[in-house]
Short mmCIF file of N, CA and C in Angstrom, two decimals:
data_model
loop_
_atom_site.label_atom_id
_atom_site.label_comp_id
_atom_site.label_asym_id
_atom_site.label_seq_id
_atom_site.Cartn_x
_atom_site.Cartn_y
_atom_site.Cartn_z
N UNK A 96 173.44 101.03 -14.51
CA UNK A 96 174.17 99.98 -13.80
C UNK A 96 175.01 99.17 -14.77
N UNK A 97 175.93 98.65 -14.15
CA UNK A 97 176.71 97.22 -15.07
C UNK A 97 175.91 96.37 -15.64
N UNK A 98 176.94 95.33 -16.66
CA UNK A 98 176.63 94.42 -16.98
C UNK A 98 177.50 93.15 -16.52
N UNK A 99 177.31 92.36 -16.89
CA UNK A 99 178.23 91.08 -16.17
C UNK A 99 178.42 89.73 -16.80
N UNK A 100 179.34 89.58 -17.33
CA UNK A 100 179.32 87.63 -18.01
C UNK A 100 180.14 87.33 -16.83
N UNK A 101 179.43 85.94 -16.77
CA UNK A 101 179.47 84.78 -15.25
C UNK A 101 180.17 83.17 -16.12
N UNK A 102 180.80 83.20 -15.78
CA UNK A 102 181.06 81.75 -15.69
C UNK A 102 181.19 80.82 -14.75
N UNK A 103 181.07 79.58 -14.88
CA UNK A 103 181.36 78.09 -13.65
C UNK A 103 181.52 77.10 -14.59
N UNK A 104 182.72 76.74 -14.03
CA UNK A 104 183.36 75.82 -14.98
C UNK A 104 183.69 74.58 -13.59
N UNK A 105 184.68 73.26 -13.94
CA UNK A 105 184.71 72.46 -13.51
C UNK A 105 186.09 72.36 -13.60
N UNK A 106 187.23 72.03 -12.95
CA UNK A 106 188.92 72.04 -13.89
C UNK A 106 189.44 71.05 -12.95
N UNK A 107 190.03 70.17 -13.78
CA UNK A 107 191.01 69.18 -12.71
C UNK A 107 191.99 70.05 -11.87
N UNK A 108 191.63 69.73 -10.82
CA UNK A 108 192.73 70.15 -9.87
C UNK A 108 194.18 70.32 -10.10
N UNK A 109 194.67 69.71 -10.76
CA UNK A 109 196.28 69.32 -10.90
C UNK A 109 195.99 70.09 -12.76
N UNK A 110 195.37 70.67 -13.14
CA UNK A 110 195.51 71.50 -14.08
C UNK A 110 194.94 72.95 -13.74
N UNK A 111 195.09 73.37 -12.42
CA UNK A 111 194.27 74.43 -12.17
C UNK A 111 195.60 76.04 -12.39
N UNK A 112 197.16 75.36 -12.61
CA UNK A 112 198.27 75.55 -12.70
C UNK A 112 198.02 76.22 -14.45
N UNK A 113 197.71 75.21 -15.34
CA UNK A 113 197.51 75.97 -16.43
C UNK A 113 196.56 76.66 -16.96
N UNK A 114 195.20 76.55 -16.19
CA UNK A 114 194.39 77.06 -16.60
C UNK A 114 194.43 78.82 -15.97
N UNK A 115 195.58 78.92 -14.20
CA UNK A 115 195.76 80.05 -14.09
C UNK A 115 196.42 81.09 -15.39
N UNK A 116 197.44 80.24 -16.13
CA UNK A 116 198.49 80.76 -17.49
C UNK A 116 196.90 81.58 -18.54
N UNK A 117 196.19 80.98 -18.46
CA UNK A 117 195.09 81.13 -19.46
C UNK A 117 194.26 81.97 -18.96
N UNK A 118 193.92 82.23 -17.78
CA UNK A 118 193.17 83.42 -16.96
C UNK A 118 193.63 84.18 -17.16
N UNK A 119 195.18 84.98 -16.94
CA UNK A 119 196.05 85.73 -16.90
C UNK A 119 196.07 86.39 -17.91
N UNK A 120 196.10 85.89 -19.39
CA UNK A 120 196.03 86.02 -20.35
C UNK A 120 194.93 86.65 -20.72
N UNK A 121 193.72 86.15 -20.65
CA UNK A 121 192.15 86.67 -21.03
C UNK A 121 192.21 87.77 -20.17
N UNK A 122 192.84 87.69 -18.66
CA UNK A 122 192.33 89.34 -17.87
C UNK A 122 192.92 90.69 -19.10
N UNK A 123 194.26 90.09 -19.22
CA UNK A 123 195.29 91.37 -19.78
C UNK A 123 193.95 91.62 -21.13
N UNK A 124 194.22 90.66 -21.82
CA UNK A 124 192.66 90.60 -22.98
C UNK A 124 191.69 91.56 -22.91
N UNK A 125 190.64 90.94 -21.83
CA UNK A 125 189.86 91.26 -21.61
C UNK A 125 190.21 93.09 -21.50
N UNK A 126 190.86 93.12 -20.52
CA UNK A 126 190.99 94.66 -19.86
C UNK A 126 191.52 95.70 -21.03
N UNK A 127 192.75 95.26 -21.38
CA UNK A 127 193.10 96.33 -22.70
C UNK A 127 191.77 96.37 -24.01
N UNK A 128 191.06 95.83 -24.02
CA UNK A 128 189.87 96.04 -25.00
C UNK A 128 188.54 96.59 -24.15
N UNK A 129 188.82 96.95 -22.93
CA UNK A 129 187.73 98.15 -22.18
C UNK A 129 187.12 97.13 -21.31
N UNK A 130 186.90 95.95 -20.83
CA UNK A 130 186.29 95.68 -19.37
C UNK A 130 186.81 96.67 -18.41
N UNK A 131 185.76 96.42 -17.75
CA UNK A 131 186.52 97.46 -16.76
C UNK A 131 186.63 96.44 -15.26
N UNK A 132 186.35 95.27 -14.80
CA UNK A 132 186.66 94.54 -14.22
C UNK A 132 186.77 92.99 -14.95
N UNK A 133 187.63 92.27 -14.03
CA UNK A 133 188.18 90.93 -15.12
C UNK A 133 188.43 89.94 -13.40
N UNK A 134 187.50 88.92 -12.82
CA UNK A 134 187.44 88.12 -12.07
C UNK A 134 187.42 86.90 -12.38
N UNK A 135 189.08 86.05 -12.12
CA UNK A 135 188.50 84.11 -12.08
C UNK A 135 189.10 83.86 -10.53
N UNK A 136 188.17 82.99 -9.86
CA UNK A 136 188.00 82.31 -8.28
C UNK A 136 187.95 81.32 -8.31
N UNK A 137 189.13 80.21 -7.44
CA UNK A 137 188.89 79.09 -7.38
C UNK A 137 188.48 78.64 -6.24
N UNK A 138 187.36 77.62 -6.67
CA UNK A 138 186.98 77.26 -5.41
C UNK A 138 187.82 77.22 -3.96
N UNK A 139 187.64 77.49 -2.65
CA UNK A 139 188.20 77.40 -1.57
C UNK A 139 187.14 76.77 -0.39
N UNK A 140 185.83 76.74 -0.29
CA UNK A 140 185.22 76.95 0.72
C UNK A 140 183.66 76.41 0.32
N UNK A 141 183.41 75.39 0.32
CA UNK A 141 182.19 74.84 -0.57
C UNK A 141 181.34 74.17 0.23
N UNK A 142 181.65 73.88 1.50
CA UNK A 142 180.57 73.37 2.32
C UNK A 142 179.85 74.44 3.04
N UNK A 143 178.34 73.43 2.98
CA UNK A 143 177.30 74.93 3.67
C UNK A 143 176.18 73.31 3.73
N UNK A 144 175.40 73.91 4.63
CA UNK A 144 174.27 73.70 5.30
C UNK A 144 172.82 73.78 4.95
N UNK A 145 173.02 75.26 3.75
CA UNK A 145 172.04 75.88 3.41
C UNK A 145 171.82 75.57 1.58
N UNK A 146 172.40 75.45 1.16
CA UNK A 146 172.14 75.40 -0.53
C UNK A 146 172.91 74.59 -1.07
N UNK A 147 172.97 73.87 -2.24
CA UNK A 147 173.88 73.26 -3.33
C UNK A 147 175.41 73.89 -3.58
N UNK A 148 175.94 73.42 -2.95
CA UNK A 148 177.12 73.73 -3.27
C UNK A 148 177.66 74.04 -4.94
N UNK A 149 178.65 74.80 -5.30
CA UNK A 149 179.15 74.85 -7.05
C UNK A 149 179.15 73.46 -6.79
N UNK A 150 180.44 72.63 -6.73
CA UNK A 150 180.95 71.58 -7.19
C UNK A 150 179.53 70.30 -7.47
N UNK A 151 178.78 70.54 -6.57
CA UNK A 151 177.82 69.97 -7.02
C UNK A 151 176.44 70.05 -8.15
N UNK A 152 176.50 71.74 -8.13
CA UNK A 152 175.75 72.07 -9.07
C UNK A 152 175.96 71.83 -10.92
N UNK A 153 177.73 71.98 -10.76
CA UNK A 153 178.38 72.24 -11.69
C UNK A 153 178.57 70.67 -12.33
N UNK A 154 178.02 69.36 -11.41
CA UNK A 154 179.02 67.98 -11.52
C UNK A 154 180.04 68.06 -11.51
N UNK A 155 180.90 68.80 -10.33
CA UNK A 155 182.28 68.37 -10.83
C UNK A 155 182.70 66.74 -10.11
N UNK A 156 183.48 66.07 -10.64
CA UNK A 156 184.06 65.26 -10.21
C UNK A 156 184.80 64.76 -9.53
N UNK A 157 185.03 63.79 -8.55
CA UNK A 157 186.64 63.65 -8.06
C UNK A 157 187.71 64.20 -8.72
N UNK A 158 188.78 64.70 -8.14
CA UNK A 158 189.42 65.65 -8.19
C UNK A 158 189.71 66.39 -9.16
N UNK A 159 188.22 67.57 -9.20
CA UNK A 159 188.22 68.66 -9.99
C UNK A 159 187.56 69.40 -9.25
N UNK A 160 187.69 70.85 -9.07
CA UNK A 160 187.60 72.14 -8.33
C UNK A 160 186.56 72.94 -9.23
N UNK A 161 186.47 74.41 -8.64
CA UNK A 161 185.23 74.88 -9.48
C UNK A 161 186.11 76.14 -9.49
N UNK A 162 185.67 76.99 -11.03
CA UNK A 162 186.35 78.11 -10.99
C UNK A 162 184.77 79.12 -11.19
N UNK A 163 184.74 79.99 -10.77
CA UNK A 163 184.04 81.38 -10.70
C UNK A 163 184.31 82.22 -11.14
N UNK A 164 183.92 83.13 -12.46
CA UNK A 164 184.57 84.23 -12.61
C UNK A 164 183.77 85.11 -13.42
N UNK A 165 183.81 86.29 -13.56
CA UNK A 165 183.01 87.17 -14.24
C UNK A 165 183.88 88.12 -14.45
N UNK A 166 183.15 89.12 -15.70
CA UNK A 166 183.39 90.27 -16.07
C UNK A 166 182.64 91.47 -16.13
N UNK A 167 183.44 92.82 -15.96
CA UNK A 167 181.85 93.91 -15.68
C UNK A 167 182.34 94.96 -17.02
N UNK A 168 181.21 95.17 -17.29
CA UNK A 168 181.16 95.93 -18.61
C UNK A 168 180.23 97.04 -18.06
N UNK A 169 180.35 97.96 -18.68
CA UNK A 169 179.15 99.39 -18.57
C UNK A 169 178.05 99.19 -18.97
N UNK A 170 177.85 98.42 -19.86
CA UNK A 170 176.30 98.32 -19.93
C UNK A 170 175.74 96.77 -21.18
N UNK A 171 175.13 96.23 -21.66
CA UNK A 171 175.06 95.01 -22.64
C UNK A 171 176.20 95.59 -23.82
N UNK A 172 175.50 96.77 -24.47
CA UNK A 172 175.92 96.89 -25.26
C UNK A 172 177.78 97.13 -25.26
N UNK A 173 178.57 97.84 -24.59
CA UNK A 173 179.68 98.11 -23.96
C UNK A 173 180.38 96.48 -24.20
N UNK A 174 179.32 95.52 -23.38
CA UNK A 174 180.13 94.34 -23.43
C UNK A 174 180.18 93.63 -25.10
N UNK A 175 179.01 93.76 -25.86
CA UNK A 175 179.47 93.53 -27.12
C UNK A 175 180.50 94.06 -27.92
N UNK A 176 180.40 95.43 -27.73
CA UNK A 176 181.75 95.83 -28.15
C UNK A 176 183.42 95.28 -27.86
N UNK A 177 183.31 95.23 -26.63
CA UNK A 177 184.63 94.78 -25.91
C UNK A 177 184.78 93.28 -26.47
N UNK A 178 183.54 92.42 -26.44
CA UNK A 178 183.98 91.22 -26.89
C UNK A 178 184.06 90.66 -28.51
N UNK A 179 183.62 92.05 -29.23
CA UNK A 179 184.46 91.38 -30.53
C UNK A 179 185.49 91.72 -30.69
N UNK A 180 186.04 93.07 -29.80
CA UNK A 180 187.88 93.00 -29.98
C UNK A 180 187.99 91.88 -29.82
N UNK A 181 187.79 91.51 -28.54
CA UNK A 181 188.50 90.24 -27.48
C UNK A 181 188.73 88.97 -28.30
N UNK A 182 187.48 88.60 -29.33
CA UNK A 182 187.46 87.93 -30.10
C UNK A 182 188.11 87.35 -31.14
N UNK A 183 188.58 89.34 -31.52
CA UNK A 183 189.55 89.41 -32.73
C UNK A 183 190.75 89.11 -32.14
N UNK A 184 191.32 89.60 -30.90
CA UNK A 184 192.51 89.49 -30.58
C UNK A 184 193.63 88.47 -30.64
N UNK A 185 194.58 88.22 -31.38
CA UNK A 185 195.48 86.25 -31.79
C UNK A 185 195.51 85.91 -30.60
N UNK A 186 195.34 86.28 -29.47
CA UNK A 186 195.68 85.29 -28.15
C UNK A 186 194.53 84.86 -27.55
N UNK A 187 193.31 85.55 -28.10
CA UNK A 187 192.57 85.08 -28.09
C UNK A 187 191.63 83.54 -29.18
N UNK A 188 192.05 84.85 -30.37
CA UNK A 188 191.86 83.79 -31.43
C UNK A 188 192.51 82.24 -31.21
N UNK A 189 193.95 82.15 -31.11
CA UNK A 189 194.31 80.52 -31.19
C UNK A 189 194.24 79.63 -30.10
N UNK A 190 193.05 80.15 -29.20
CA UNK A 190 192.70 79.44 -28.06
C UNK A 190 191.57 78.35 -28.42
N UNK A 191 191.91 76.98 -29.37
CA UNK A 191 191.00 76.11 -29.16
C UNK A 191 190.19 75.76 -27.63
N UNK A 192 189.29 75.27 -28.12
CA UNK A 192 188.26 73.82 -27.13
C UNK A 192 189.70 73.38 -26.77
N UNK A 193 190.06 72.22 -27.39
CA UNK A 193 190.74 71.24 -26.99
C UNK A 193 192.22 71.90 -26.40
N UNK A 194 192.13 72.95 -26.21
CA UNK A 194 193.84 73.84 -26.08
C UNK A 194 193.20 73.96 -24.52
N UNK A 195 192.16 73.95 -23.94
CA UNK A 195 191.79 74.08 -22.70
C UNK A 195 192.11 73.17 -21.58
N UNK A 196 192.40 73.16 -20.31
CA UNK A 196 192.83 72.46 -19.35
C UNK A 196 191.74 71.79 -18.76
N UNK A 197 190.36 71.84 -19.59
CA UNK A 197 188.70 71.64 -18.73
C UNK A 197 188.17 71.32 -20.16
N UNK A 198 186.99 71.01 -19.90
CA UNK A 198 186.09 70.22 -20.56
C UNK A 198 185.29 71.83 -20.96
N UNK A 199 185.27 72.74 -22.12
CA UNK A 199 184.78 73.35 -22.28
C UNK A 199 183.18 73.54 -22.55
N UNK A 200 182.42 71.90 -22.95
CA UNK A 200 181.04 71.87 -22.93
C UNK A 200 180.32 71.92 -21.50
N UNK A 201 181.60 71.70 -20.67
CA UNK A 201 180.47 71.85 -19.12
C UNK A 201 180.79 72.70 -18.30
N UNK A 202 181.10 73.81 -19.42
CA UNK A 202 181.21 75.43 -18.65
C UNK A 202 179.80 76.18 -18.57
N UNK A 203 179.37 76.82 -17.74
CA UNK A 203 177.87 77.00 -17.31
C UNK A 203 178.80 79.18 -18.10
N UNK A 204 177.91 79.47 -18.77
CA UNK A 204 178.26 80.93 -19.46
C UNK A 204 176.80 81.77 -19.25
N UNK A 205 176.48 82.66 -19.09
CA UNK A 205 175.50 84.17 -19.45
C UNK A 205 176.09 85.60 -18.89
N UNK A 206 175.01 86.15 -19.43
CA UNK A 206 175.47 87.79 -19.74
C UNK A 206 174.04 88.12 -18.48
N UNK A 207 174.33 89.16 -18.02
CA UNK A 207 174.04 89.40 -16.70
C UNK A 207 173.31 91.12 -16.44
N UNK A 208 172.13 91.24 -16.09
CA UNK A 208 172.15 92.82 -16.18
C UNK A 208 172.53 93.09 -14.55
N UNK A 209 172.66 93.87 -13.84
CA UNK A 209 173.34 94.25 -12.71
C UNK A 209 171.57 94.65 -11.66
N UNK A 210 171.07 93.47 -10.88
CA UNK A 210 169.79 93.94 -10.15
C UNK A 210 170.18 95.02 -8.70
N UNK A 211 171.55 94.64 -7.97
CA UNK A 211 171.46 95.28 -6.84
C UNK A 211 173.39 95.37 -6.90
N UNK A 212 173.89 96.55 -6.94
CA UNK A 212 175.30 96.27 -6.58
C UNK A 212 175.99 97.89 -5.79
N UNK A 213 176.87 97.21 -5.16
CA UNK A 213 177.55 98.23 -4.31
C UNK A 213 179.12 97.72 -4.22
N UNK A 214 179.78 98.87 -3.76
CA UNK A 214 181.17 98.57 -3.12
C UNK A 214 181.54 98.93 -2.31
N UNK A 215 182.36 98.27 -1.27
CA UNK A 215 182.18 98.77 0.17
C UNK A 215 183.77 99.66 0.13
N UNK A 216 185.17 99.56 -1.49
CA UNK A 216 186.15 99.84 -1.49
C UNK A 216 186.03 101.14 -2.03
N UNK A 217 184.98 101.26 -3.01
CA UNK A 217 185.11 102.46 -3.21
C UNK A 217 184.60 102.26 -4.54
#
């Protein structure tokens, strides 16, 4: 089965514009160094009845949104590989903390083994 790094992050709304510039970037990243899937989701739809919502889990704040996103690798090891290219890569490299559109200490991050997965596309 896959593997999977998850993120939930918190992003001001009215910077959700640059932080797309910076997604965009890490997919192309990510993918030319062997992920084989590259997902960021912004919140749309957060009320429920039944559980803790992100925005609440995450603290986000008045007007800041939640982003979701993961990556699928073939297996742990697969993803170590891929992420010290990714690492090495300059567009990756000159991506400070502070070059971020979000508060990078209250990004929620792990690596993921795959318990139950399917696709209904194929």
């Amino acid at each position: 089965m896959s593997y999977i790094d998850g993120f939930l992050l918190p992003c001001p709304a009215d910077r959700i514009d640059d932080y797309r510039k910076i997604a965009a970037t890490a997919c192309e990243v990510w993918l030319e160094h062997g992920a084989l899937e590259y997902w960021e989701c912004v919140a749309e739809d957060m009320k429920n009845d039944f559980s803790r919502p992100f925005p609440e889990v995450i603290g986000a704040a008045e007007g800041e949104t939640v982003v979701f996103a993961w990556i699928r690798y073939r297996s742990r090891a697969h993803r170590d590989e891929v992420n010290a290219k990714v690492m090495e890569d300059p567009r990756i490299a000159s991506m400070s903390p502070e070059s971020m559109p979000f508060d990078c200490k209250r990004m929620g991050y792990g690596g993921f083994e795959v318990l139950v997965g399917a696709r209904a596309d194929g």
